[in-house]
């Protein structure tokens, strides 16, 4: 797994602009698995400027009875930038694939923007009681992304002022710390020490936004609202969210979860990049989707 591929959602939001385009001809769904009649299918739905690598060990869950499907966002791993991501179109593509296997258990693992896709896809899959959704660092409905855009602009501008530079790499290297540790980390001497370790660990491995990827991957999220299908879904949904997430604050996620009758598993002291800061998180996710543990146990 390459942390350099774990890019910042806020980068996409800063570059975002609204707009929709026609249906893409080929759904960007890929698998290396060989299961033809799987008992279980897991969809890996990354966030803006990320790939399925963010889900770490889940990429290796393929087996003779378990099929793992990767969703690729525009501009990632060879996907074209156009058409840009459309949340409902992506959800429909995922659901159409899942509906080809009416007997399989369906797991939808979504990170950030990918969590919005997962929530919407769950409401479009037949017999939704067989669906498990895990929403990690989830995006929130309108005005969630619009507020995140505003916070991202302020955060990046503040970082540039503190660093005394407009150099993109320098600014994003430093803003990554806020994404990782959460808001207010500079007030803690302990977290400032952790920040120094993060800088050393990720030196030269943090990508900056550009080439239109942020706009293409994030525009649709700005206007996303929960559809009637999502609200009517009988899927079992669990949220994992950082207590100090600076992109989508915890109170907003609690409100979203309440509308979906879903628990929120709070990760104390964590920011938005919980799949980096919590290396054991995917093991917890695996137990949850297998019904082997209580959601937040």
Short mmCIF file of C-alpha atoms in Angstrom, two decimals:
data_model
loop_
_atom_site.label_atom_id
_atom_site.label_comp_id
_atom_site.label_asym_id
_atom_site.label_seq_id
_atom_site.Cartn_x
_atom_site.Cartn_y
_atom_site.Cartn_z
CA UNK A 1 0.00 0.00 0.00
CA UNK A 2 1.40 3.37 -0.99
CA UNK A 3 0.51 6.26 1.34
CA UNK A 4 1.38 8.65 -1.49
CA UNK A 5 -1.85 7.54 -3.14
CA UNK A 6 -3.87 8.56 -0.11
CA UNK A 7 -4.74 12.03 -1.25
CA UNK A 8 -6.67 14.68 0.56
CA UNK A 9 -10.42 15.10 0.10
CA UNK A 10 -10.10 18.77 0.85
CA UNK A 11 -7.90 19.15 -2.20
CA UNK A 12 -10.76 17.97 -4.34
CA UNK A 13 -13.21 20.26 -2.59
CA UNK A 14 -11.02 23.30 -3.11
CA UNK A 15 -11.03 22.63 -6.84
CA UNK A 16 -14.66 21.55 -7.10
CA UNK A 17 -17.33 23.07 -9.33
CA UNK A 18 -20.88 21.88 -9.91
CA UNK A 19 -21.97 20.12 -13.08
CA UNK A 20 -23.35 16.90 -14.56
CA UNK A 21 -22.54 15.04 -17.73
CA UNK A 22 -24.06 12.12 -19.66
CA UNK A 23 -23.72 8.50 -18.57
CA UNK A 24 -20.30 6.96 -19.04
CA UNK A 25 -20.23 4.03 -21.45
CA UNK A 26 -18.22 1.70 -19.21
CA UNK A 27 -18.74 1.57 -15.44
CA UNK A 28 -15.33 1.97 -13.76
CA UNK A 29 -15.62 -1.29 -11.81
CA UNK A 30 -12.68 -3.70 -11.77
CA UNK A 31 -11.76 -6.97 -10.11
CA UNK A 32 -8.84 -9.38 -10.05
CA UNK A 33 -11.07 -12.06 -8.54
CA UNK A 34 -12.20 -15.22 -10.30
CA UNK A 35 -15.34 -16.11 -8.34
CA UNK A 36 -18.22 -16.73 -10.77
CA UNK A 37 -20.88 -17.54 -8.17
CA UNK A 38 -19.70 -15.65 -5.07
CA UNK A 39 -21.36 -15.92 -1.70
CA UNK A 40 -20.09 -12.45 -0.90
CA UNK A 41 -19.14 -9.34 -2.89
CA UNK A 42 -17.23 -6.41 -1.43
CA UNK A 43 -17.14 -3.07 -3.23
CA UNK A 44 -14.25 -0.71 -2.41
CA UNK A 45 -15.39 2.88 -2.94
CA UNK A 46 -12.58 5.41 -2.37
CA UNK A 47 -12.78 9.13 -1.71
CA UNK A 48 -11.75 12.03 -3.90
CA UNK A 49 -8.17 11.74 -5.17
CA UNK A 50 -7.73 8.27 -3.68
CA UNK A 51 -7.77 4.70 -4.97
CA UNK A 52 -8.85 1.38 -3.49
CA UNK A 53 -5.40 1.19 -1.90
CA UNK A 54 -6.86 3.15 1.01
CA UNK A 55 -8.67 -0.01 2.11
CA UNK A 56 -5.41 -1.87 2.59
CA UNK A 57 -6.01 -5.56 3.41
CA UNK A 58 -9.52 -5.54 1.94
CA UNK A 59 -7.92 -5.57 -1.51
CA UNK A 60 -6.78 -9.14 -0.74
CA UNK A 61 -10.14 -10.52 0.37
CA UNK A 62 -10.71 -12.20 -3.02
CA UNK A 63 -11.31 -15.94 -2.78
CA UNK A 64 -13.21 -18.69 -4.57
CA UNK A 65 -16.41 -17.48 -2.86
CA UNK A 66 -15.65 -13.80 -2.22
CA UNK A 67 -15.38 -11.23 -5.02
CA UNK A 68 -13.75 -7.84 -4.41
CA UNK A 69 -14.70 -5.01 -6.77
CA UNK A 70 -12.72 -1.77 -7.08
CA UNK A 71 -14.42 1.48 -8.09
CA UNK A 72 -12.08 3.93 -9.83
CA UNK A 73 -12.73 7.64 -9.73
CA UNK A 74 -12.14 9.88 -12.77
CA UNK A 75 -8.46 10.53 -13.38
CA UNK A 76 -7.28 7.64 -11.21
CA UNK A 77 -5.50 4.51 -12.44
CA UNK A 78 -6.02 5.35 -16.08
CA UNK A 79 -9.65 6.45 -15.88
CA UNK A 80 -10.48 9.50 -18.00
CA UNK A 81 -11.38 12.76 -16.28
CA UNK A 82 -14.60 12.99 -18.27
CA UNK A 83 -17.34 12.32 -17.46
CA UNK A 84 -16.81 13.60 -13.93
CA UNK A 85 -18.09 11.69 -10.94
CA UNK A 86 -21.84 11.79 -10.41
CA UNK A 87 -22.85 10.32 -7.03
CA UNK A 88 -26.18 8.86 -8.16
CA UNK A 89 -24.78 7.53 -11.42
CA UNK A 90 -21.96 5.81 -9.55
CA UNK A 91 -24.44 4.36 -7.05
CA UNK A 92 -26.58 3.03 -9.88
CA UNK A 93 -23.54 1.40 -11.50
CA UNK A 94 -22.57 -0.31 -8.25
CA UNK A 95 -26.13 -1.47 -7.61
CA UNK A 96 -26.51 -2.82 -11.15
CA UNK A 97 -23.38 -4.92 -10.67
CA UNK A 98 -24.57 -6.19 -7.27
CA UNK A 99 -28.01 -7.05 -8.66
CA UNK A 100 -26.39 -9.51 -11.08
CA UNK A 101 -25.76 -11.70 -8.01
CA UNK A 102 -29.10 -11.82 -6.13
CA UNK A 103 -27.94 -14.56 -3.73
CA UNK A 104 -24.69 -12.88 -2.64
CA UNK A 105 -24.11 -10.88 0.54
CA UNK A 106 -23.11 -7.36 -0.52
CA UNK A 107 -20.58 -5.25 1.40
CA UNK A 108 -20.14 -1.59 0.47
CA UNK A 109 -17.01 -0.04 1.97
CA UNK A 110 -16.93 3.70 1.35
CA UNK A 111 -14.33 6.25 2.35
CA UNK A 112 -15.28 9.96 2.36
CA UNK A 113 -16.93 10.66 -1.02
CA UNK A 114 -17.10 6.90 -1.54
CA UNK A 115 -19.30 6.63 1.54
CA UNK A 116 -21.91 8.78 -0.18
CA UNK A 117 -21.82 6.40 -3.15
CA UNK A 118 -22.19 3.43 -0.78
CA UNK A 119 -25.19 4.92 1.02
CA UNK A 120 -26.95 5.66 -2.26
CA UNK A 121 -26.06 2.29 -3.82
CA UNK A 122 -27.51 0.43 -0.82
CA UNK A 123 -30.96 1.81 -1.57
CA UNK A 124 -30.80 0.59 -5.16
CA UNK A 125 -29.80 -3.01 -4.49
CA UNK A 126 -32.60 -5.56 -4.51
CA UNK A 127 -33.33 -7.26 -1.18
CA UNK A 128 -31.35 -4.61 0.69
CA UNK A 129 -31.40 -6.63 3.92
CA UNK A 130 -28.41 -8.51 2.46
CA UNK A 131 -26.37 -5.30 2.23
CA UNK A 132 -23.79 -4.11 4.76
CA UNK A 133 -22.47 -0.54 4.45
CA UNK A 134 -19.40 0.74 6.27
CA UNK A 135 -19.01 4.51 5.86
CA UNK A 136 -15.54 5.72 6.89
CA UNK A 137 -14.88 9.46 7.31
CA UNK A 138 -18.16 9.89 5.48
CA UNK A 139 -19.15 12.89 3.43
CA UNK A 140 -22.41 14.49 4.51
CA UNK A 141 -25.35 15.73 2.43
CA UNK A 142 -25.84 19.33 1.36
CA UNK A 143 -24.60 21.69 2.67
CA UNK A 144 -21.91 19.37 4.07
CA UNK A 145 -19.52 19.44 1.11
CA UNK A 146 -20.12 23.14 0.49
CA UNK A 147 -19.13 23.88 4.09
CA UNK A 148 -16.16 21.55 3.74
CA UNK A 149 -15.11 23.52 0.66
CA UNK A 150 -15.19 26.74 2.64
CA UNK A 151 -13.23 25.19 5.51
CA UNK A 152 -10.72 23.72 3.06
CA UNK A 153 -10.09 27.09 1.44
CA UNK A 154 -9.58 28.73 4.85
CA UNK A 155 -7.37 25.89 6.04
CA UNK A 156 -5.14 25.89 2.99
CA UNK A 157 -4.89 29.70 2.98
CA UNK A 158 -4.00 29.68 6.67
CA UNK A 159 -1.33 27.06 6.07
CA UNK A 160 0.15 29.14 3.25
CA UNK A 161 0.28 32.20 5.49
CA UNK A 162 1.91 30.30 8.35
CA UNK A 163 4.49 28.76 6.04
CA UNK A 164 5.08 32.07 4.23
CA UNK A 165 4.92 30.44 0.81
CA UNK A 166 2.58 29.72 -2.07
CA UNK A 167 4.56 26.67 -3.14
CA UNK A 168 1.92 24.01 -3.68
CA UNK A 169 3.95 21.07 -2.42
CA UNK A 170 5.06 22.87 0.74
CA UNK A 171 1.52 24.00 1.56
CA UNK A 172 -0.07 20.60 0.96
CA UNK A 173 2.63 18.75 2.85
CA UNK A 174 1.80 20.88 5.89
CA UNK A 175 -2.00 20.84 5.44
CA UNK A 176 -1.81 17.04 5.34
CA UNK A 177 -0.95 17.20 9.05
CA UNK A 178 -4.31 18.82 9.80
CA UNK A 179 -6.09 16.19 7.74
CA UNK A 180 -4.26 13.46 9.64
CA UNK A 181 -4.43 14.78 13.22
CA UNK A 182 -7.57 16.89 13.02
CA UNK A 183 -8.30 20.47 13.87
CA UNK A 184 -6.45 22.18 16.72
CA UNK A 185 -3.41 19.92 16.75
CA UNK A 186 -1.02 22.86 17.15
CA UNK A 187 -2.39 23.49 20.66
CA UNK A 188 -1.06 20.14 21.88
CA UNK A 189 2.67 19.61 22.47
CA UNK A 190 2.12 15.87 22.13
CA UNK A 191 0.46 16.27 18.72
CA UNK A 192 3.14 18.69 17.56
CA UNK A 193 5.66 15.94 18.24
CA UNK A 194 3.48 13.47 16.31
CA UNK A 195 3.30 16.00 13.47
CA UNK A 196 7.09 16.05 13.25
CA UNK A 197 7.10 12.26 12.96
CA UNK A 198 4.42 12.38 10.25
CA UNK A 199 6.45 14.92 8.26
CA UNK A 200 9.47 12.64 8.34
CA UNK A 201 7.44 9.54 7.51
CA UNK A 202 5.59 11.05 4.55
CA UNK A 203 8.34 13.27 3.16
CA UNK A 204 8.17 13.23 -0.64
CA UNK A 205 5.09 10.99 -0.70
CA UNK A 206 2.18 13.44 -0.51
CA UNK A 207 0.68 14.27 -3.87
CA UNK A 208 -0.79 17.69 -4.63
CA UNK A 209 -4.07 18.24 -6.48
CA UNK A 210 -4.08 19.26 -10.11
CA UNK A 211 -4.85 18.29 -13.70
CA UNK A 212 -8.58 18.69 -13.07
CA UNK A 213 -8.92 15.62 -10.87
CA UNK A 214 -10.20 17.47 -7.81
CA UNK A 215 -12.96 19.21 -9.75
CA UNK A 216 -13.92 16.06 -11.68
CA UNK A 217 -14.13 13.91 -8.57
CA UNK A 218 -15.81 16.31 -6.14
CA UNK A 219 -18.26 18.55 -8.00
CA UNK A 220 -21.24 16.22 -7.66
CA UNK A 221 -20.78 15.95 -3.90
CA UNK A 222 -21.47 19.67 -3.42
CA UNK A 223 -25.15 19.23 -4.24
CA UNK A 224 -25.68 15.70 -2.92
CA UNK A 225 -28.80 15.10 -0.82
CA UNK A 226 -30.14 11.79 0.45
CA UNK A 227 -32.43 10.22 -2.13
CA UNK A 228 -35.74 8.51 -1.24
CA UNK A 229 -34.07 5.20 -2.16
CA UNK A 230 -31.28 5.76 0.38
CA UNK A 231 -33.74 6.70 3.11
CA UNK A 232 -35.92 3.65 2.41
CA UNK A 233 -33.05 1.15 2.39
CA UNK A 234 -33.05 -1.74 4.85
CA UNK A 235 -29.27 -2.10 4.58
CA UNK A 236 -27.26 -2.31 7.79
CA UNK A 237 -25.06 0.79 7.96
CA UNK A 238 -22.17 1.55 10.31
CA UNK A 239 -20.17 4.80 10.44
CA UNK A 240 -16.56 5.09 11.59
CA UNK A 241 -15.56 8.72 12.06
CA UNK A 242 -12.69 10.69 13.55
CA UNK A 243 -13.59 12.83 16.54
CA UNK A 244 -11.61 15.77 15.12
CA UNK A 245 -12.35 15.35 11.41
CA UNK A 246 -11.71 18.81 9.89
CA UNK A 247 -13.45 18.03 6.59
CA UNK A 248 -16.78 16.56 7.71
CA UNK A 249 -17.21 17.37 11.42
CA UNK A 250 -18.59 14.68 13.71
CA UNK A 251 -21.88 16.49 14.60
CA UNK A 252 -22.86 16.53 10.92
CA UNK A 253 -22.14 12.81 10.62
CA UNK A 254 -24.21 12.08 13.72
CA UNK A 255 -27.17 13.85 12.10
CA UNK A 256 -26.71 11.84 8.90
CA UNK A 257 -26.48 8.58 10.86
CA UNK A 258 -29.65 9.40 12.80
CA UNK A 259 -31.55 9.81 9.53
CA UNK A 260 -30.31 6.38 8.45
CA UNK A 261 -30.86 4.75 11.86
CA UNK A 262 -27.17 3.82 11.94
CA UNK A 263 -24.56 3.78 14.73
CA UNK A 264 -21.51 6.06 14.69
CA UNK A 265 -18.28 4.53 15.98
CA UNK A 266 -16.20 7.52 17.08
CA UNK A 267 -12.43 7.30 16.76
CA UNK A 268 -11.09 9.56 19.54
CA UNK A 269 -8.50 12.18 18.61
CA UNK A 270 -8.49 11.15 14.93
CA UNK A 271 -8.90 13.42 11.92
CA UNK A 272 -10.04 12.61 8.39
CA UNK A 273 -7.30 10.14 7.48
CA UNK A 274 -8.42 7.38 9.84
CA UNK A 275 -7.32 4.60 7.49
CA UNK A 276 -3.80 5.90 8.00
CA UNK A 277 -3.98 6.78 11.67
CA UNK A 278 -5.79 3.54 12.60
CA UNK A 279 -3.95 0.64 10.92
CA UNK A 280 -6.22 -1.85 12.72
CA UNK A 281 -9.44 -0.26 11.47
CA UNK A 282 -9.98 -2.65 8.57
CA UNK A 283 -9.89 -5.60 10.96
CA UNK A 284 -12.73 -3.97 12.88
CA UNK A 285 -14.58 -3.40 9.62
CA UNK A 286 -14.13 -7.03 8.65
CA UNK A 287 -15.66 -8.21 11.91
CA UNK A 288 -18.60 -5.83 11.52
CA UNK A 289 -19.53 -6.93 8.00
CA UNK A 290 -19.22 -10.55 9.06
CA UNK A 291 -21.63 -9.90 11.95
CA UNK A 292 -18.94 -11.13 14.34
CA UNK A 293 -18.94 -8.05 16.57
CA UNK A 294 -21.22 -5.26 17.68
CA UNK A 295 -20.73 -2.21 15.44
CA UNK A 296 -18.69 -0.16 17.89
CA UNK A 297 -17.40 -2.99 20.06
#
